[in-house]
mmCIF file of C-alpha atoms in Angstrom:
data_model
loop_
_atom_site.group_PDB
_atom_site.id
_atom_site.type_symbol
_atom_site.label_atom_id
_atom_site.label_comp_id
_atom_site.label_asym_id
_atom_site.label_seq_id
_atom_site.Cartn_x
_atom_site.Cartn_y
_atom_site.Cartn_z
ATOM 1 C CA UNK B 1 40.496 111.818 137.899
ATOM 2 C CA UNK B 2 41.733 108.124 138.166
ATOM 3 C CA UNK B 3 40.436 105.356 136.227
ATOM 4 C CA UNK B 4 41.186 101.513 137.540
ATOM 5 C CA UNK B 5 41.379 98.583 135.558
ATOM 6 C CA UNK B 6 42.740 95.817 134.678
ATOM 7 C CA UNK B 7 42.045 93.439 137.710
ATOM 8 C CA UNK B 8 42.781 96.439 139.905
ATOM 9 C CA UNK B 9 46.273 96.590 138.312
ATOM 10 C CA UNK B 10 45.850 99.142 135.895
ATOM 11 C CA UNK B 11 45.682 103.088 136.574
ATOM 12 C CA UNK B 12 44.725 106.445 133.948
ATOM 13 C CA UNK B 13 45.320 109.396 135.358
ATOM 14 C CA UNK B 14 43.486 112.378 133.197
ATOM 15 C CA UNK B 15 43.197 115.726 133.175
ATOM 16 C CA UNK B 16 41.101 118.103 130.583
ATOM 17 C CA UNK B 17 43.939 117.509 127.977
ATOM 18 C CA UNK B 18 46.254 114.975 128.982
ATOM 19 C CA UNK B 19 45.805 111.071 130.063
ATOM 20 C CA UNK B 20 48.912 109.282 132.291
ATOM 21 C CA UNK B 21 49.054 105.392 132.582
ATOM 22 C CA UNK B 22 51.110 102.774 134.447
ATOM 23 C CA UNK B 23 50.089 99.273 135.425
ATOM 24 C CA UNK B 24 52.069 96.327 137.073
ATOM 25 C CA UNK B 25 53.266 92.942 135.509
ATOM 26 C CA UNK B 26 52.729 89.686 137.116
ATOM 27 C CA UNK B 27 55.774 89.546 138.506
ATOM 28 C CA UNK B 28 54.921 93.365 140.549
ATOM 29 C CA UNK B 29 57.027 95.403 137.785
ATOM 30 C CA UNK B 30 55.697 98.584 137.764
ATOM 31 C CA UNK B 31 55.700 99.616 133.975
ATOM 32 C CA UNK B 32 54.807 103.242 132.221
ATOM 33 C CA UNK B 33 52.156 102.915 129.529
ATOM 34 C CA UNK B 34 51.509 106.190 128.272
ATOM 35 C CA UNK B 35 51.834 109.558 129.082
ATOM 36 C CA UNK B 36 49.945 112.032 125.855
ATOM 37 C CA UNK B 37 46.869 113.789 124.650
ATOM 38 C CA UNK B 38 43.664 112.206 126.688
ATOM 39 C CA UNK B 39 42.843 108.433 126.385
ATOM 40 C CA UNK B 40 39.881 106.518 127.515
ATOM 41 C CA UNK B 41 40.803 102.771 130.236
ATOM 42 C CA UNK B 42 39.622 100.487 126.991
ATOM 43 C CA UNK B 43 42.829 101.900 125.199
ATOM 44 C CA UNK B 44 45.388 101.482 128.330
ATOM 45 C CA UNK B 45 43.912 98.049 128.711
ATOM 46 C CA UNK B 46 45.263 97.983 124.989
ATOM 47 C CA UNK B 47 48.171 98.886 125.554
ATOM 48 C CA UNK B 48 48.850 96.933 128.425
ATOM 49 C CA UNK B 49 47.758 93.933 125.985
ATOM 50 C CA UNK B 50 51.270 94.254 124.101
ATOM 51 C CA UNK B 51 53.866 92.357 125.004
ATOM 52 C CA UNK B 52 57.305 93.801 125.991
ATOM 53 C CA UNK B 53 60.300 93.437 123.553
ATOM 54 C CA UNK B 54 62.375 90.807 124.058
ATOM 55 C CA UNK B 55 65.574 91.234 125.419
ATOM 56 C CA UNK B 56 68.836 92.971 123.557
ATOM 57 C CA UNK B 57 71.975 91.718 124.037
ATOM 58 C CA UNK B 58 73.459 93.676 127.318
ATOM 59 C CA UNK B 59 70.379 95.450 127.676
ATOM 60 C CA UNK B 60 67.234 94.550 129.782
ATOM 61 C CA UNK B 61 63.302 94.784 128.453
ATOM 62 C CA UNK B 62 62.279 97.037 131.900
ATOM 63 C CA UNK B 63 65.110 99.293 131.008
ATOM 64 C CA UNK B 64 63.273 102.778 129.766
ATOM 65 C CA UNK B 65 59.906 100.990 130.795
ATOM 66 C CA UNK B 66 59.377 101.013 134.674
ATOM 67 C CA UNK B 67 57.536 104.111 136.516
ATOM 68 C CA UNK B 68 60.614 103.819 138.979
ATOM 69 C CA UNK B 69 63.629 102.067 138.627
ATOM 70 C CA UNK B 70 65.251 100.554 142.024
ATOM 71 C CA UNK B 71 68.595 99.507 142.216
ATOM 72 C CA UNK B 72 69.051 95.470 142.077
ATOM 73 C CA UNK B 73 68.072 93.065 139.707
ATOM 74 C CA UNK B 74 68.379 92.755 135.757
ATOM 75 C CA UNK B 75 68.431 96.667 135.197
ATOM 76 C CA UNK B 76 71.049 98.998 133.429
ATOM 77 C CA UNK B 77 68.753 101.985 133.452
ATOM 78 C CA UNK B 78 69.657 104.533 136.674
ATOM 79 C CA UNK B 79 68.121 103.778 139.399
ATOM 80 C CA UNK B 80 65.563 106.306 141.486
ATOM 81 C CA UNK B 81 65.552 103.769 144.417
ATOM 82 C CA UNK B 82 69.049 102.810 146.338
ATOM 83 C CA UNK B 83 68.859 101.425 149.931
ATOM 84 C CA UNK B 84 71.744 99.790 152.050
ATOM 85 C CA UNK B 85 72.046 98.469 155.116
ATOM 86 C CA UNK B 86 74.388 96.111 157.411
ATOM 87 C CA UNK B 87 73.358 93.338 156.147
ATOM 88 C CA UNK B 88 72.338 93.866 152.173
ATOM 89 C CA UNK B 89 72.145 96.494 149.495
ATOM 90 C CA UNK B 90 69.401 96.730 147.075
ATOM 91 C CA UNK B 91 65.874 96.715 146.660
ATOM 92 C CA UNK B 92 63.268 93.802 145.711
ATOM 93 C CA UNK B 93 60.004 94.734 146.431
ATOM 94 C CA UNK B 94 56.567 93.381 146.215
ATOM 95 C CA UNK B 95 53.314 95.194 145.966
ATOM 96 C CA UNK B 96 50.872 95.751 148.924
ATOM 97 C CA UNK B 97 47.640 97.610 147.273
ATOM 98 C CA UNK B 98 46.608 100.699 145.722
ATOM 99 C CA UNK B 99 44.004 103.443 147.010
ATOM 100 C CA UNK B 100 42.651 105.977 144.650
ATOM 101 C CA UNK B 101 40.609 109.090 145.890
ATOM 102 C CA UNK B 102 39.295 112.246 143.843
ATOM 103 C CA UNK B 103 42.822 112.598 142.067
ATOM 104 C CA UNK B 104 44.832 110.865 143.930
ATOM 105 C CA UNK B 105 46.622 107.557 143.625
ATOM 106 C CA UNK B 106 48.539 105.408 145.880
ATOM 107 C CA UNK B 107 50.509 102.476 144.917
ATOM 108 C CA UNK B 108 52.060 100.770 148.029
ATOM 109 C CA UNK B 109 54.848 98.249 148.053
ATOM 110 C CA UNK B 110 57.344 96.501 150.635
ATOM 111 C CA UNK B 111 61.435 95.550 150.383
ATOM 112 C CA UNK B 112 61.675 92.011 151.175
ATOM 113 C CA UNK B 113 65.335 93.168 151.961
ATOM 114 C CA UNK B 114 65.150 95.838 154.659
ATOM 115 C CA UNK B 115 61.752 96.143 155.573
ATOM 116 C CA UNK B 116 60.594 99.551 154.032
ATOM 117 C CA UNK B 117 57.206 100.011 152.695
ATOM 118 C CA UNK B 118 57.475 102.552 149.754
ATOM 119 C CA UNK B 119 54.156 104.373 148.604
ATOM 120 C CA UNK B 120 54.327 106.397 145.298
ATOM 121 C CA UNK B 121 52.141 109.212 145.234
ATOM 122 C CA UNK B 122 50.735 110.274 142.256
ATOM 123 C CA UNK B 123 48.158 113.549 141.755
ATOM 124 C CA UNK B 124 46.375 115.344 138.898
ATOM 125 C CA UNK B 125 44.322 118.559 140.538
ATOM 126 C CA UNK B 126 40.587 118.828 139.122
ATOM 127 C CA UNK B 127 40.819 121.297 136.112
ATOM 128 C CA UNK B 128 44.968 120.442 135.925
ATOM 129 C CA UNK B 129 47.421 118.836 134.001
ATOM 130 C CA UNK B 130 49.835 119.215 135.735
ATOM 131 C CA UNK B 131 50.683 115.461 137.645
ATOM 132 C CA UNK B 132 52.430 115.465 140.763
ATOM 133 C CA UNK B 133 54.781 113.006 142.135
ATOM 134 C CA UNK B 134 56.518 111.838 145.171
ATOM 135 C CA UNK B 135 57.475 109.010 147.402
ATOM 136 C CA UNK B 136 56.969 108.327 151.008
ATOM 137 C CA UNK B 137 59.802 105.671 152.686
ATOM 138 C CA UNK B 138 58.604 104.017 156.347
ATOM 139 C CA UNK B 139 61.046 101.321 158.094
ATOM 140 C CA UNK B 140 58.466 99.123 159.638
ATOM 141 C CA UNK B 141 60.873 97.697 161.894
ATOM 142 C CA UNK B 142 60.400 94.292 163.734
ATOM 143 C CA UNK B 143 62.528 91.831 165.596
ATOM 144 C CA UNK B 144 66.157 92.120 164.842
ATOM 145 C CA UNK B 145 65.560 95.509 162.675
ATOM 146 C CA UNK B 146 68.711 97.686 161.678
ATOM 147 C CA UNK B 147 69.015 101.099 160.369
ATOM 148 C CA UNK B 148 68.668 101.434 156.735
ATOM 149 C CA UNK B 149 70.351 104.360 154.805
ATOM 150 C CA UNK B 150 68.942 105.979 151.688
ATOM 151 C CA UNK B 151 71.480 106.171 149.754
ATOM 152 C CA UNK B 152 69.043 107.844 146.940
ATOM 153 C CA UNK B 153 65.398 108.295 146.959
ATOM 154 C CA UNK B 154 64.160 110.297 143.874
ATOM 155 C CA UNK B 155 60.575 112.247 143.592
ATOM 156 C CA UNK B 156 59.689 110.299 140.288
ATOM 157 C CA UNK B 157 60.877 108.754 136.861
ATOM 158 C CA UNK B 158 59.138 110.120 133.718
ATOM 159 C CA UNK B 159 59.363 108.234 130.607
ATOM 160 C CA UNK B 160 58.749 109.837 127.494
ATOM 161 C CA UNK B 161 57.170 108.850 124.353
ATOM 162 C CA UNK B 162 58.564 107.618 121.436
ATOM 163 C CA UNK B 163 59.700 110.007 118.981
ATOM 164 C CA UNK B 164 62.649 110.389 116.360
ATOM 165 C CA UNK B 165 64.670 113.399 117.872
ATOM 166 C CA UNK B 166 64.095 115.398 120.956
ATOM 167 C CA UNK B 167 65.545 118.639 122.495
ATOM 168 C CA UNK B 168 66.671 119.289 126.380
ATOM 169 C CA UNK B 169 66.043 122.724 127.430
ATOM 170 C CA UNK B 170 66.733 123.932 131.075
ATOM 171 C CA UNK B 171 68.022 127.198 133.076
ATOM 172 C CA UNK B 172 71.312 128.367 134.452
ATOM 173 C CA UNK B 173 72.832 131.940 135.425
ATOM 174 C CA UNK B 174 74.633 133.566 138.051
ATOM 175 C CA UNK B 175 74.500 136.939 139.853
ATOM 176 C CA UNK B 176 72.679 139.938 137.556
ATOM 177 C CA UNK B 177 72.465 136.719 134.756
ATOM 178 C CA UNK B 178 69.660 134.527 136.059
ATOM 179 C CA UNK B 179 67.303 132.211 134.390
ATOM 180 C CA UNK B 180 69.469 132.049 130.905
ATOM 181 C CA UNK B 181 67.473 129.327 128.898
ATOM 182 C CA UNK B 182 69.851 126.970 127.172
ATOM 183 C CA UNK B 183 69.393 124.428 124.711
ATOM 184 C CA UNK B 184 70.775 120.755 123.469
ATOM 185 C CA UNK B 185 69.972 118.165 120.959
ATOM 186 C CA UNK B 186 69.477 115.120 123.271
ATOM 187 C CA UNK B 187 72.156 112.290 122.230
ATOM 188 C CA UNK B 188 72.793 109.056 123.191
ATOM 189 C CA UNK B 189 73.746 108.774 126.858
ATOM 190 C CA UNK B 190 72.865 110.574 130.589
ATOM 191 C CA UNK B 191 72.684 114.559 130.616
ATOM 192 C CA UNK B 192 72.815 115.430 134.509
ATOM 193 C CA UNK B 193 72.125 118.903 136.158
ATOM 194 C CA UNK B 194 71.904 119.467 139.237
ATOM 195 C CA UNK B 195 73.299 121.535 142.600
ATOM 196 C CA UNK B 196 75.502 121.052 145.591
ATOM 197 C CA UNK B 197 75.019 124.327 147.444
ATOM 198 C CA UNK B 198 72.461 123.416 149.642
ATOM 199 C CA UNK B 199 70.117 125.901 149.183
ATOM 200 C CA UNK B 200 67.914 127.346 146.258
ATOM 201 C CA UNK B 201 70.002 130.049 144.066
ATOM 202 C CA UNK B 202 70.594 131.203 140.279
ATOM 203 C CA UNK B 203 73.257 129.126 139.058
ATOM 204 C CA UNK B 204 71.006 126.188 137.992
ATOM 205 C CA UNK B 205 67.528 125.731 138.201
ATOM 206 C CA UNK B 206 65.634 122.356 139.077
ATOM 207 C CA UNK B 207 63.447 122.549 135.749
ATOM 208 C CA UNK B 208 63.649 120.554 132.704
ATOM 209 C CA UNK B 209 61.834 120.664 129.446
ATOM 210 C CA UNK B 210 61.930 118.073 126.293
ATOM 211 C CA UNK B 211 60.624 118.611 122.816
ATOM 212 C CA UNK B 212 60.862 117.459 119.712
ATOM 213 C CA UNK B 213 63.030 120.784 118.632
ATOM 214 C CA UNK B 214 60.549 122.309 116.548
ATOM 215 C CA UNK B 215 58.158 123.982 119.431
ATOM 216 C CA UNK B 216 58.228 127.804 120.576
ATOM 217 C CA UNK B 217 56.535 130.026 122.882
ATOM 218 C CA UNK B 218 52.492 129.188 121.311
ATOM 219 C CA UNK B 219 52.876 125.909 119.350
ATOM 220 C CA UNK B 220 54.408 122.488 119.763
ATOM 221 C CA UNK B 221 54.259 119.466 122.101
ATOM 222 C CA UNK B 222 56.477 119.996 125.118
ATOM 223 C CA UNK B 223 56.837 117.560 127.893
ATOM 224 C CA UNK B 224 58.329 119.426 131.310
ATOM 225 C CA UNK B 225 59.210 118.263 134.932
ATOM 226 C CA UNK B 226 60.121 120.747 137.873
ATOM 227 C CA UNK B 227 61.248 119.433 141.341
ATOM 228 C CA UNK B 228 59.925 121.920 144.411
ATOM 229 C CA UNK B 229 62.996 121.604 146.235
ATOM 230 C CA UNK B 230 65.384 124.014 148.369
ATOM 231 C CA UNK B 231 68.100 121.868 148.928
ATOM 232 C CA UNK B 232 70.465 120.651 146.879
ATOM 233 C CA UNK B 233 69.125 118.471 143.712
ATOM 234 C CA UNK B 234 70.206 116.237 140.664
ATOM 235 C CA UNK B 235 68.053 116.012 137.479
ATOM 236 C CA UNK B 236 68.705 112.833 135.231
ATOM 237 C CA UNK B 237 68.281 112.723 131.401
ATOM 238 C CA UNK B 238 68.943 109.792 129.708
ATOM 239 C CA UNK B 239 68.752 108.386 126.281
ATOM 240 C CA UNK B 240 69.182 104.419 125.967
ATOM 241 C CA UNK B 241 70.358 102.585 123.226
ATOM 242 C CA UNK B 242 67.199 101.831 122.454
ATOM 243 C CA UNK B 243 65.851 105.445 121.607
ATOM 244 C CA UNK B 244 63.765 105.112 124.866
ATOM 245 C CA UNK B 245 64.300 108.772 126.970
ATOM 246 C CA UNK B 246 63.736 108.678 130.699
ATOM 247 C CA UNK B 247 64.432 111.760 133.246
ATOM 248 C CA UNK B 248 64.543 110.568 136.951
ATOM 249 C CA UNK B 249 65.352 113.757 139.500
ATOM 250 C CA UNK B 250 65.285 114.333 143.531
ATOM 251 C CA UNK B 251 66.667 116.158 146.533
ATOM 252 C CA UNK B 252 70.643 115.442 147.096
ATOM 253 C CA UNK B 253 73.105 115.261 144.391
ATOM 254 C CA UNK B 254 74.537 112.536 144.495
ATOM 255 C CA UNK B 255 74.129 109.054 146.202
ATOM 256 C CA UNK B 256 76.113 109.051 149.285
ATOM 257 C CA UNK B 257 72.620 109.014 150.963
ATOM 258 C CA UNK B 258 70.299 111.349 151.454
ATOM 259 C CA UNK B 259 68.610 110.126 155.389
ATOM 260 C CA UNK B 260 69.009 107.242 157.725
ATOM 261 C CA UNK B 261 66.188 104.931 158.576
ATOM 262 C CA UNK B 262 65.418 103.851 162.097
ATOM 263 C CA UNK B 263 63.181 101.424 162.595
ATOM 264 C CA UNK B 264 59.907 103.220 162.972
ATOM 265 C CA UNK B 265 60.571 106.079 161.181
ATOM 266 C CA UNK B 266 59.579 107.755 158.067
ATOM 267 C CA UNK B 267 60.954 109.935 155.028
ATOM 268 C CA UNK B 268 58.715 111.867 152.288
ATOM 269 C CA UNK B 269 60.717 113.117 149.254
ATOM 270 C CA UNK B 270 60.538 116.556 147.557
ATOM 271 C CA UNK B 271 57.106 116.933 145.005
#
């Protein structure tokens, strides 16, 4: 189910035990609000209320706090979003409109550099918690138009709530050794997995999971993100100076582009 508010600028995504919320600034900055145990549109609208923190020397007040990161502007945070072109690199965008039906939301926005219109998807199935993400890129093309390349288009961002420690589990192996769970205190600074080989396979496995180091099998609060993708991949996990965690994760693996742009046409990431 998804909840609107806030002048139409404010979403809740909620399924039986679990609530998701984002809305946008002013100034079109998409920021996370919460992502937890179920919350009604009164307390986003709280949320929303507070004001950001102010700005840290070297550091900027969207890093660790927008739904997903593009490359230009005052951010230090990795970026999901890269485009280039002839004439520019980077992305400033502006938002279009939002559609929301059954479980489904839509958040629409255009580059005022290259002429893209970028839709995040977002998805919670009746009965589900689980919230699916991607992103769908379209050139839109016009008089004097040039190819754009993406040099990196991720599925999704995920921020993660506050908390004093956590713990980054994920999956590795090889032949007659697959799936070996492995786990890491989460320190300051990016964690990256990922794979080169084109194709889906043992070695490592395009699942994540972050907890607070205590939880097991039955018990615990575990947050977890899984990319359904057969290529190759890179996973994200970083941990700011700030405390703030944010994973970020897509198809290719690393950001010497993953498709051209003509005008006209489209690209849908990975779920």
């Amino acid at each position: 189910m998804v909840r609107t508010g806030g002048d139409g600028r404010l979403w809740v995504l909620s399924g039986p035990s679990s609530s998701y919320a984002l809305r946008l600034t002013d100034r079109d900055e998409l920021l996370h609000l919460y992502w937890g145990p179920p919350i009604t549109l009164d307390d986003a609208e709280r949320l929303a209320a507070e004001p950001l923190p102010g700005d840290w020397p070297f550091e900027s007040a969207l890093d660790g706090r927008e739904e997903y990161p593009v490359e230009g502007g005052p951010r230090f945070a990795r970026p999901a979003l890269a485009l280039r072109s002839a004439a520019a690199r980077g992305v400033e965008w502006a938002h279009e409109g939002a559609d929301a039906a059954g479980g489904l939301l839509r958040l629409h926005f255009r580059d005022r550099v290259h002429r893209v219109r970028l839709t995040l998807h977002y998805r919670m199935r009746t009965g589900s918690d689980v919230l699916e993400r991607w992103v769908r890129l379209r050139h839109l093309g016009g008089p004097g138009a040039v190819p754009v390349e993406v040099l990196r288009a991720d599925s999704a961002t995920w921020t993660l709530p506050t908390r004093d420690r956590w713990r980054l589990s994920h999956l590795h192996g090889r032949w007659a050794a697959e799936s070996r769970l492995v786990r890491t205190p989460l320190t300051p600074g990016e964690k990256r997995i990922g794979s080169r080989r084109g194709h889906t396979g043992h070695q490592f496995l395009p699942w994540i999971a972050l907890d607070d180091g205590a939880a097991g099998e039955e018990h615990g609060e575990v947050f977890s993100a899984a990319l359904a993708w057969s290529g190759s991949w890179r996973i994200c996990v970083d941990r700011l100076p700030d405390g703030t965690v944010q994973a970020t994760g897509g198809a290719g693996h690393d950001d010497a582009g993953v498709v051209r742009l003509d005008p006209g046409r489209s690209w849908t990431t990975p779920v």
